mmCIF file of C-alpha atoms and ligand atoms in Angstrom:
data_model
loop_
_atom_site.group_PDB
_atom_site.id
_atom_site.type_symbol
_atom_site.label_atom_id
_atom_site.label_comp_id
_atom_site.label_asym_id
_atom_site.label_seq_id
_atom_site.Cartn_x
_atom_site.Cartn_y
_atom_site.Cartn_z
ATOM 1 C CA UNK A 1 0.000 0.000 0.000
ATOM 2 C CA UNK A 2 2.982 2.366 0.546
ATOM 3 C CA UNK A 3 4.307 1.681 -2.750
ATOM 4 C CA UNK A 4 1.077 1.937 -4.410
ATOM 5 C CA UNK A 5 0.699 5.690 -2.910
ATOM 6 C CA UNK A 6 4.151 6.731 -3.381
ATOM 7 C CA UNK A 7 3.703 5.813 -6.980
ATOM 8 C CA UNK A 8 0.439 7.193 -8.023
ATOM 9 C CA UNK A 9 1.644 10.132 -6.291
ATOM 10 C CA UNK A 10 -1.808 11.231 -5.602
ATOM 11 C CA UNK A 11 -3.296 15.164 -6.182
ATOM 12 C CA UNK A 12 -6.170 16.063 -4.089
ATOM 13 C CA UNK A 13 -7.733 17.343 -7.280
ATOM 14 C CA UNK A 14 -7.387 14.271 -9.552
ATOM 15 C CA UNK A 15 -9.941 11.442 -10.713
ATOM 16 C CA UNK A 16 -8.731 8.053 -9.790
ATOM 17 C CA UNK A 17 -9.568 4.673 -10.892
ATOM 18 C CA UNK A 18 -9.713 1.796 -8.758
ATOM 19 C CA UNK A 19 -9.711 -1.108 -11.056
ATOM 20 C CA UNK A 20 -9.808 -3.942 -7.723
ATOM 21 C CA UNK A 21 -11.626 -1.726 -4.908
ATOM 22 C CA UNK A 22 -11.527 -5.426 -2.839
ATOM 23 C CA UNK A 23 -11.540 -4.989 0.925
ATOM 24 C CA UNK A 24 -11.283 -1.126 -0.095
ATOM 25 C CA UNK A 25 -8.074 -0.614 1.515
ATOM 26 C CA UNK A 26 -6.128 1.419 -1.870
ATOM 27 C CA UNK A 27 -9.832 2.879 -2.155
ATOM 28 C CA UNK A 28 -9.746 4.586 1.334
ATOM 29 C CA UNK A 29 -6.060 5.230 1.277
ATOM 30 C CA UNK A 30 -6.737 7.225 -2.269
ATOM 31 C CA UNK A 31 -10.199 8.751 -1.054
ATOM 32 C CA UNK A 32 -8.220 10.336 2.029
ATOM 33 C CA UNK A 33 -5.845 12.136 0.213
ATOM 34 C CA UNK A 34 -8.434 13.615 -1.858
ATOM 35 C CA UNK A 35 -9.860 17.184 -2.017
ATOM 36 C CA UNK A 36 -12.021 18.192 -4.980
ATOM 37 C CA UNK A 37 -10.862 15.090 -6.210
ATOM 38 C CA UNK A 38 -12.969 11.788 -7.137
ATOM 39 C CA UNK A 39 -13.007 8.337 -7.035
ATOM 40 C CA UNK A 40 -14.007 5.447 -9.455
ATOM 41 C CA UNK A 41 -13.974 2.184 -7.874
ATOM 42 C CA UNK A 42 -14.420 -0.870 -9.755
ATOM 43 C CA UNK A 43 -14.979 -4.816 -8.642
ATOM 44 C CA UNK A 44 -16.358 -7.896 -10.826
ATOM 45 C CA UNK A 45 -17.272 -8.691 -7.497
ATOM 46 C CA UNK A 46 -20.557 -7.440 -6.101
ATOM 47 C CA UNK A 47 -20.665 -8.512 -2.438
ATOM 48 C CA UNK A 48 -16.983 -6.701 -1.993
ATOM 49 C CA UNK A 49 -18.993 -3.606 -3.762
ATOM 50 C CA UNK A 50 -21.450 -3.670 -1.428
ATOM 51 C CA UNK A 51 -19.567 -3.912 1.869
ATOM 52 C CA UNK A 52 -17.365 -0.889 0.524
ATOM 53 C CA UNK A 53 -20.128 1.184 0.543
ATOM 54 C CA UNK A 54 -20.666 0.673 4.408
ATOM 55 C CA UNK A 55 -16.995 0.981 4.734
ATOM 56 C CA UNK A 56 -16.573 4.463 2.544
ATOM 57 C CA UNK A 57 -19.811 5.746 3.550
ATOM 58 C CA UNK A 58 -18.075 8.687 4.918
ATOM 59 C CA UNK A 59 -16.613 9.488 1.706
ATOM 60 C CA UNK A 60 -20.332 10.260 -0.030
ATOM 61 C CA UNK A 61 -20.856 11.743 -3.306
ATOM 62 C CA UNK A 62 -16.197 11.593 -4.065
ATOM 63 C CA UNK A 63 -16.660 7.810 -4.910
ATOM 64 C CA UNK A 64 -18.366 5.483 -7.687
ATOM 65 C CA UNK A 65 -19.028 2.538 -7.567
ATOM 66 C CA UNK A 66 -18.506 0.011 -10.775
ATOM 67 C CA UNK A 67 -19.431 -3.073 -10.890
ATOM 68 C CA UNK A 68 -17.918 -4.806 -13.732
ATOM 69 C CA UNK A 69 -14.603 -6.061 -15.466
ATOM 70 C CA UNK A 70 -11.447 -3.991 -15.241
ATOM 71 C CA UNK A 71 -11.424 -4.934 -18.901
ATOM 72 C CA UNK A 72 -14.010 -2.599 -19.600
ATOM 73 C CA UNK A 73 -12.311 0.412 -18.752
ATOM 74 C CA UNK A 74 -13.219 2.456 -21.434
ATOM 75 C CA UNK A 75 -16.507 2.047 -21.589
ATOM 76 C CA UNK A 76 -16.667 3.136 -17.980
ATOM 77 C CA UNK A 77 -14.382 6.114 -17.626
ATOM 78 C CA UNK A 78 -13.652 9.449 -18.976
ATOM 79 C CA UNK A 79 -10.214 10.066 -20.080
ATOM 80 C CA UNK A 80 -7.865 12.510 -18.512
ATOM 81 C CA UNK A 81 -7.705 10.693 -15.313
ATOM 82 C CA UNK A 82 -4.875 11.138 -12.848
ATOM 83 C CA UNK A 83 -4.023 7.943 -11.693
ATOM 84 C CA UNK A 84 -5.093 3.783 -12.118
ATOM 85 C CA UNK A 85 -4.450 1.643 -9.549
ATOM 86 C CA UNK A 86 -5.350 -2.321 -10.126
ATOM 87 C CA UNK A 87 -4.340 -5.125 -7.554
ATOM 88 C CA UNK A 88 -4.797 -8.479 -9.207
ATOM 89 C CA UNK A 89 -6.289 -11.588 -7.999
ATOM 90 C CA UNK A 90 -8.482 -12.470 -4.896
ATOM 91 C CA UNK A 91 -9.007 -11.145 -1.856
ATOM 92 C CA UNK A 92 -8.698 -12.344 1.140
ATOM 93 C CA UNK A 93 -12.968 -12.063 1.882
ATOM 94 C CA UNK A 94 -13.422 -14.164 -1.265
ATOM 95 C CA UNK A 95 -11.262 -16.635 -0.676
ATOM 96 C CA UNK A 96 -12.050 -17.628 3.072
ATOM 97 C CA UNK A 97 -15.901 -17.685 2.458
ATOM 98 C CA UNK A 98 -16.460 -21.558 1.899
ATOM 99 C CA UNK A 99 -19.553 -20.824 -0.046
ATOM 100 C CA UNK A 100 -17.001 -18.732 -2.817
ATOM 101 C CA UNK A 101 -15.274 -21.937 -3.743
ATOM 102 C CA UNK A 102 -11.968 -20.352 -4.478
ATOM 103 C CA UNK A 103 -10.062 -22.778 -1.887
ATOM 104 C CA UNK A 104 -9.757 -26.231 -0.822
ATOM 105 C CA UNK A 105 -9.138 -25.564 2.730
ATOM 106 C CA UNK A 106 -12.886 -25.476 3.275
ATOM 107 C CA UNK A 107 -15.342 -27.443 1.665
ATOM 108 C CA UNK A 108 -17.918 -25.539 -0.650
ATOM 109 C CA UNK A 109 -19.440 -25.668 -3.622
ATOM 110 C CA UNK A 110 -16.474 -25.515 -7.529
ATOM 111 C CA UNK A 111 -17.461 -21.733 -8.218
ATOM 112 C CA UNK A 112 -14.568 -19.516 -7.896
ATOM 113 C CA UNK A 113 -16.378 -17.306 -10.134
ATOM 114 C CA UNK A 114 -15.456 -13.037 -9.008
ATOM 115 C CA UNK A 115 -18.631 -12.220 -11.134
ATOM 116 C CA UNK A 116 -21.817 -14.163 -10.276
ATOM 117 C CA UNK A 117 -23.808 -13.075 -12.789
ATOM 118 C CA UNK A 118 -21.594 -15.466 -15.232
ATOM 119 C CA UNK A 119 -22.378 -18.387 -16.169
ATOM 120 C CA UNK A 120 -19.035 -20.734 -16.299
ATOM 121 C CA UNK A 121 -17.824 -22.120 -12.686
ATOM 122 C CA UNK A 122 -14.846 -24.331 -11.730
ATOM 123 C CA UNK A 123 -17.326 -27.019 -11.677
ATOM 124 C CA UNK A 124 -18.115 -26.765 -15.708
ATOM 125 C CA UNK A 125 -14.428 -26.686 -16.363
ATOM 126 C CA UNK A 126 -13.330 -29.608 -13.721
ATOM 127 C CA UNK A 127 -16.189 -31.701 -14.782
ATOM 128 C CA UNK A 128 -16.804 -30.798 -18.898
ATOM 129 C CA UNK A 129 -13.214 -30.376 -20.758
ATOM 130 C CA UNK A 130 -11.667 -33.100 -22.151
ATOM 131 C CA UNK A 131 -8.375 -34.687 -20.590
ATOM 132 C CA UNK A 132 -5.876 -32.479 -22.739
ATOM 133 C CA UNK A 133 -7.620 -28.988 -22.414
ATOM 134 C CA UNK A 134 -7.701 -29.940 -18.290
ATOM 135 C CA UNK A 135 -4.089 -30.335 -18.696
ATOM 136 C CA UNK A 136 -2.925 -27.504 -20.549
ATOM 137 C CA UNK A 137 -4.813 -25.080 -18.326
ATOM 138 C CA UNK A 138 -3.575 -26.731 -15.286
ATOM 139 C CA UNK A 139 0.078 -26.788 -17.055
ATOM 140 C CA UNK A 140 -0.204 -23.329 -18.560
ATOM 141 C CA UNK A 141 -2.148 -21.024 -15.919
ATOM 142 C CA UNK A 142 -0.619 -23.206 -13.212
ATOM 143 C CA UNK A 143 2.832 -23.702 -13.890
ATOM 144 C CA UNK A 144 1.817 -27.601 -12.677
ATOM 145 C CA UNK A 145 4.206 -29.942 -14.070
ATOM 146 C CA UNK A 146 2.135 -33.284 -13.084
ATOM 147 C CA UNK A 147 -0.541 -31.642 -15.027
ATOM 148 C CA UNK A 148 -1.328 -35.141 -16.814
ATOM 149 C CA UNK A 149 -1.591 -37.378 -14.498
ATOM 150 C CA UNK A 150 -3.441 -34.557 -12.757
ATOM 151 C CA UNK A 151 -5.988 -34.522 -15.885
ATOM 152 C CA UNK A 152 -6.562 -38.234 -16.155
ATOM 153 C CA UNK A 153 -7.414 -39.007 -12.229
ATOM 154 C CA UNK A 154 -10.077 -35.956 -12.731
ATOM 155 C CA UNK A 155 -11.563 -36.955 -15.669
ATOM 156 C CA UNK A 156 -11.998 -40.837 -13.785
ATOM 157 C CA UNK A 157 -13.281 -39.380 -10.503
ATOM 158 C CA UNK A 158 -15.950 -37.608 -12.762
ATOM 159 C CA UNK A 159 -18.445 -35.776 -11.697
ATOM 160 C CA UNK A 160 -16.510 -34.140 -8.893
ATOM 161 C CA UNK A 161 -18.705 -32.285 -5.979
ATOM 162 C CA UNK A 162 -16.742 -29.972 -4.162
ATOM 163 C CA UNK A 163 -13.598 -28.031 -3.380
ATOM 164 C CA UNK A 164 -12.041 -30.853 -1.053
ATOM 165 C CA UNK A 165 -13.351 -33.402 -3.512
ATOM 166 C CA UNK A 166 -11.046 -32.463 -5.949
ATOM 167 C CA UNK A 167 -8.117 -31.868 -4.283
ATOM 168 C CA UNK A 168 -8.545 -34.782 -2.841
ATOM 169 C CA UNK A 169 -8.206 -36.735 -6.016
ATOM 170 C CA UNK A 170 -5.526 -34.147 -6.844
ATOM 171 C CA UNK A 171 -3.701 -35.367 -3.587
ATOM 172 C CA UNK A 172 -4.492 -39.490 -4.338
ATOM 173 C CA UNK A 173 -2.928 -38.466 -8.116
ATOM 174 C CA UNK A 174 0.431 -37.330 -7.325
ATOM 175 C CA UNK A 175 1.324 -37.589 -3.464
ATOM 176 C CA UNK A 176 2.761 -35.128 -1.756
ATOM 177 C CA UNK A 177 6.439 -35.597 -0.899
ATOM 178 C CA UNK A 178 7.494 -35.490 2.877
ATOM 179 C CA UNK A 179 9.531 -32.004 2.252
ATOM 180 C CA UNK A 180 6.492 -30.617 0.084
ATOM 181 C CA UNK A 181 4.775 -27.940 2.114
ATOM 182 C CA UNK A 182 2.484 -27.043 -0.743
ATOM 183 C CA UNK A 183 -0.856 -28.622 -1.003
ATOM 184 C CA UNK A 184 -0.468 -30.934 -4.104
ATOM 185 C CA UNK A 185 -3.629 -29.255 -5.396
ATOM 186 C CA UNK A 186 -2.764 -25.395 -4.722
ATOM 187 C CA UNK A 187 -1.759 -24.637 -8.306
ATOM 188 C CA UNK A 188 -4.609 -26.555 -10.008
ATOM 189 C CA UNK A 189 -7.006 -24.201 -8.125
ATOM 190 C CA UNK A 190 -5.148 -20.750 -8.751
ATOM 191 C CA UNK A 191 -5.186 -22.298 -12.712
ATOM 192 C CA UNK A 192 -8.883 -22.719 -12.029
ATOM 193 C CA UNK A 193 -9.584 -20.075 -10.745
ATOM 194 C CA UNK A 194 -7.781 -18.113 -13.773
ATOM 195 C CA UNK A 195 -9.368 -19.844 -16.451
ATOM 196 C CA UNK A 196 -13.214 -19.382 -14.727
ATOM 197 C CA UNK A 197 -12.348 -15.700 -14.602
ATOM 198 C CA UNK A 198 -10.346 -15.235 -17.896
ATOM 199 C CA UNK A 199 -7.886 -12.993 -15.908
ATOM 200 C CA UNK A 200 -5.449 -13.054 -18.274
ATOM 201 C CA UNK A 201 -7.697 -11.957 -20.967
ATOM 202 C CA UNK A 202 -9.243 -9.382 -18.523
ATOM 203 C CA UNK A 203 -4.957 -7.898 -17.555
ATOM 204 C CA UNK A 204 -4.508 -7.993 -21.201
ATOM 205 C CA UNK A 205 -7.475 -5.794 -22.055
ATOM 206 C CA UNK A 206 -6.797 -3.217 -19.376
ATOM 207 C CA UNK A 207 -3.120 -3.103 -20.051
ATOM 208 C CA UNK A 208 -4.707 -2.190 -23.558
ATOM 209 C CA UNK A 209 -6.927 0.147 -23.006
ATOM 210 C CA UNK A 210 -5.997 1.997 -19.342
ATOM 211 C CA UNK A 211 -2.870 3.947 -20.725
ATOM 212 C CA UNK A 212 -4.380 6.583 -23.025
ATOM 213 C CA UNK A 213 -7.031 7.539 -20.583
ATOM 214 C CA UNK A 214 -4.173 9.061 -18.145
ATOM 215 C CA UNK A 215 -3.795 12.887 -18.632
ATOM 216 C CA UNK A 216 -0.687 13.748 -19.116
ATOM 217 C CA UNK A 217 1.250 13.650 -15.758
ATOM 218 C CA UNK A 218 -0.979 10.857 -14.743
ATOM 219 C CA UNK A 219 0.126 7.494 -13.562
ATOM 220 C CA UNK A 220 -0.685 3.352 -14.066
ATOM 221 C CA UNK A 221 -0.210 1.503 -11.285
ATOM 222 C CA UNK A 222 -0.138 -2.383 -11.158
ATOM 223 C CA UNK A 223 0.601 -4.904 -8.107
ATOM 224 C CA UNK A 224 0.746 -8.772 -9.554
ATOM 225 C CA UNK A 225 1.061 -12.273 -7.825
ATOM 226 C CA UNK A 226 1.750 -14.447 -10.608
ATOM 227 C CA UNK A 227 4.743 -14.096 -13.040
ATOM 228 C CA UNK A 228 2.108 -14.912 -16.032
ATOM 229 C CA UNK A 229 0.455 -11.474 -15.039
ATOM 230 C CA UNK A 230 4.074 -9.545 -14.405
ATOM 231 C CA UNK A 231 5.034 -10.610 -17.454
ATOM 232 C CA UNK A 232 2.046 -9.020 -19.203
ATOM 233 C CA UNK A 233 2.645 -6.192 -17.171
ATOM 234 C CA UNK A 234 6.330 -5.572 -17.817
ATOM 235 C CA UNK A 235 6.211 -6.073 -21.668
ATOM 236 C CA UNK A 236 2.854 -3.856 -21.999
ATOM 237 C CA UNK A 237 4.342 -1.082 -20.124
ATOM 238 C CA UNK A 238 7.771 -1.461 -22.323
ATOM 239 C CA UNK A 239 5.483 -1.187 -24.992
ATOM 240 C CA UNK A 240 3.410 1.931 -24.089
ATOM 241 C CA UNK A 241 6.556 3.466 -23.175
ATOM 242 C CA UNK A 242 8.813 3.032 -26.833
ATOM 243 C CA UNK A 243 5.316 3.822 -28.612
ATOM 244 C CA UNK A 244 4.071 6.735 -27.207
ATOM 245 C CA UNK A 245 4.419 9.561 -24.025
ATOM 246 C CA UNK A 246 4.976 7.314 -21.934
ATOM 247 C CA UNK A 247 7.833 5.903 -19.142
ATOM 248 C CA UNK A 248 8.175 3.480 -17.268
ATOM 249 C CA UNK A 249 8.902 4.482 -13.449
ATOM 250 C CA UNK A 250 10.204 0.815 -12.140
ATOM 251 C CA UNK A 251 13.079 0.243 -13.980
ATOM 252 C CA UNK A 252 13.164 -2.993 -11.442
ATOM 253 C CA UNK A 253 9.766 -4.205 -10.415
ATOM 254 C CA UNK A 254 9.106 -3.014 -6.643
ATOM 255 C CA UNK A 255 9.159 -6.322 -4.487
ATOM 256 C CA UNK A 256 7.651 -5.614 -0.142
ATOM 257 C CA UNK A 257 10.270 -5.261 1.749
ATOM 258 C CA UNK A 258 10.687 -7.968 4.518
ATOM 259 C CA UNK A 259 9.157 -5.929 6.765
ATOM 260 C CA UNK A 260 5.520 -5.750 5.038
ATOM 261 C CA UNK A 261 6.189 -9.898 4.460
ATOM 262 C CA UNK A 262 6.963 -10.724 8.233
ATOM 263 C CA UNK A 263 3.483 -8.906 8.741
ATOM 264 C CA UNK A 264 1.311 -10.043 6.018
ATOM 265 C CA UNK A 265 2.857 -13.296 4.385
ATOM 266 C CA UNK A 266 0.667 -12.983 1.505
ATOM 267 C CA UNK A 267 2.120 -10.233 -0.085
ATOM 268 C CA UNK A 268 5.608 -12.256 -0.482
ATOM 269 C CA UNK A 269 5.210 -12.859 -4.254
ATOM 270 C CA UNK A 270 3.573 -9.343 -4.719
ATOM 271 C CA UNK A 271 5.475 -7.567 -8.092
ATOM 272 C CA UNK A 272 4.558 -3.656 -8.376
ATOM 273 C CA UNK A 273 5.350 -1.754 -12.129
ATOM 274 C CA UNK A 274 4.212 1.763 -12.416
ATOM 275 C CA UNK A 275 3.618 3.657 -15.805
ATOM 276 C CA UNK A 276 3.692 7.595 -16.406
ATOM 277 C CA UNK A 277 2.234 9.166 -19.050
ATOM 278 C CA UNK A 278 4.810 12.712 -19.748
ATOM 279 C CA UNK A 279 3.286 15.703 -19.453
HETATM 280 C C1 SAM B 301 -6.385 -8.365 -4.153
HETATM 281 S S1 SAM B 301 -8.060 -7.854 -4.102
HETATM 282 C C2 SAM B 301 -7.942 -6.110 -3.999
HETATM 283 C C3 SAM B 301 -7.683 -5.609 -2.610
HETATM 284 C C4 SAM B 301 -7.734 -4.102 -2.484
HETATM 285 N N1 SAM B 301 -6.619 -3.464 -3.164
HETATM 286 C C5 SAM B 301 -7.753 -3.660 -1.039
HETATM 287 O O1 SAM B 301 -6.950 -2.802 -0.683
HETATM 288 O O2 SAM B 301 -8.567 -4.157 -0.269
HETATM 289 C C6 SAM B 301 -8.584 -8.106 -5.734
HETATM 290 C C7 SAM B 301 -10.030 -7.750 -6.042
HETATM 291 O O3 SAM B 301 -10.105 -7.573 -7.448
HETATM 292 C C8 SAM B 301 -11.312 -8.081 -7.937
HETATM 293 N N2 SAM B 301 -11.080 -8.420 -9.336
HETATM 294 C C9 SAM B 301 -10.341 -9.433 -9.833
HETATM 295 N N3 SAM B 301 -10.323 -9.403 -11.168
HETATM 296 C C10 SAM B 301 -11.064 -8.326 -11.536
HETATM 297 C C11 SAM B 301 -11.417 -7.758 -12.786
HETATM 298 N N4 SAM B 301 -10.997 -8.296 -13.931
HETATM 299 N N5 SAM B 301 -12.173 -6.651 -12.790
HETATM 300 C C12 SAM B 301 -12.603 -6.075 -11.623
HETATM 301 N N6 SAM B 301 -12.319 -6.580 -10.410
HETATM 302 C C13 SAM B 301 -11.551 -7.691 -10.372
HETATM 303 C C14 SAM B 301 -11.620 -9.250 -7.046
HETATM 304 O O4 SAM B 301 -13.011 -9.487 -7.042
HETATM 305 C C15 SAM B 301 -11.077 -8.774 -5.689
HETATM 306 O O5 SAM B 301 -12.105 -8.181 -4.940
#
């Protein structure tokens, strides 16, 4: 979060867009610096939406609420605003409420879905593609290199229930080895949980589309947890950057320092790239 700030380098006049408003924790941070300034905040997810509205109440008429796709940007925002902050993946509300299905450590129904309103669920992609596209997903999205064997035990234990139904077949399908400390099954659900949610299409189509509606002066913001998404990130802001008025700020990505990891473990893999676009 202190990155984030130092980097949009916020002015109590600007608009700001907060593409992953989550437990609202950027979104407060950002709506206290503000003045005449305003901002958008955006979630696929409609339950975080509505418990940042208790949460910012105090804030009134300065923030908007959007819910929807980052990916649709565009269609939601003006251009000429200051600064767009996006913090990819899940939050930490989603993914310990049993009834979400984003984890294993709880039992609950394959969903993972951010948006509820769509239709595909882990369930339709655990329990309907075929043996290869199960293990290129897992493979691809999950970096899982037992994706195979993975692929076939699913496809036998057909139709699979639950969360701990699957990694339990996950776990019978390639044992866990006595040093392993991750769950055999952790990145089959973070590829499942990519593919129900297209997030890479979604990164791809904000990394598209974000950059020309800074003003100039304003700032792109983007913290990542998977090197699929900061390698989106790193060549897309290269990109912007050699094509147009734009720099790049990070010349290294921004990794927390071990003083943020000692007190929240979670943000250990967290990768932080900021853009500019020159005045
Ligand atoms: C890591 S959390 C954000 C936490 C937030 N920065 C905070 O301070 O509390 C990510 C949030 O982004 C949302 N999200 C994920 N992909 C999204 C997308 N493509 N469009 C909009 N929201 C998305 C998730 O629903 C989740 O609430």
């Amino acid at each position: 979060m202190e990155e984030v700030t130092e980097y949009l380098a916020i002015d109590p006049e600007g608009v700001y867009v907060d593409c992953t408003l989550g437990a609202a924790g950027y979104a407060e941070r950002i709506l206290s610096r503000l003045q005449g300034g305003r901002l958008i905040a955006i979630d696929r997810d409609e339950t975080a939406i509505d418990r940042a509205r208790v949460r910012l109440a105090a804030y009134g008429g300065k923030v908007e609420f959007v819910h929807g796709g980052f990916a649709e940007i565009a269609e939601k925002v003006e251009p000429g605003v200051a600064g767009v902050a996006a913090d990819l993946g899940w939050s930490r509300d989603q993914v310990e409420d049993p009834e979400r299905g984003f984890s294993f450590q709880y039992d609950g129904p394959l969903d993972a879905r951010f948006d509820r309103r769509q239709d595909l669920t882990a369930g339709d992609i655990v329990n309907f593609y075929d043996e290869r596209e199960l293990a290129n997903l897992f493979y691809e999205l999950g970096g899982e290199r037992r994706s195979r064997g993975i692929a076939r035990a699913i496809v036998r234990g057909r139709p699979i229930r639950s969360t701990r139904h699957l990694a339990e077949i996950i776990e019978r399908a390639v044992p866990r080895a006595r040093d392993q400390k991750l769950h055999p099954a952790t990145k089959c659900f973070a590829a499942l949980r990519i593919a129900t949610n297209d997030e890479m299409g979604q990164l791809d189509r904000l990394l598209e589309t974000a950059p020309p509606l800074l003003r100039p002066g304003g700032r792109m913001v983007v913290v990542s947890f998977h090197s699929l998404e900061d390698g989106r990130v790193k060549r897309a802001f290269r990109r912007w950057a050699a094509e147009g008025p734009y720099e790049v700020l990070t010349k290294k990505v921004v990794t927390p320092s071990q003083e943020e990891v000692d007190r929240n473990p979670a943000s250990r893999s967290a990768k932080l790239r900021a853009l500019r676009r020159v005045a």
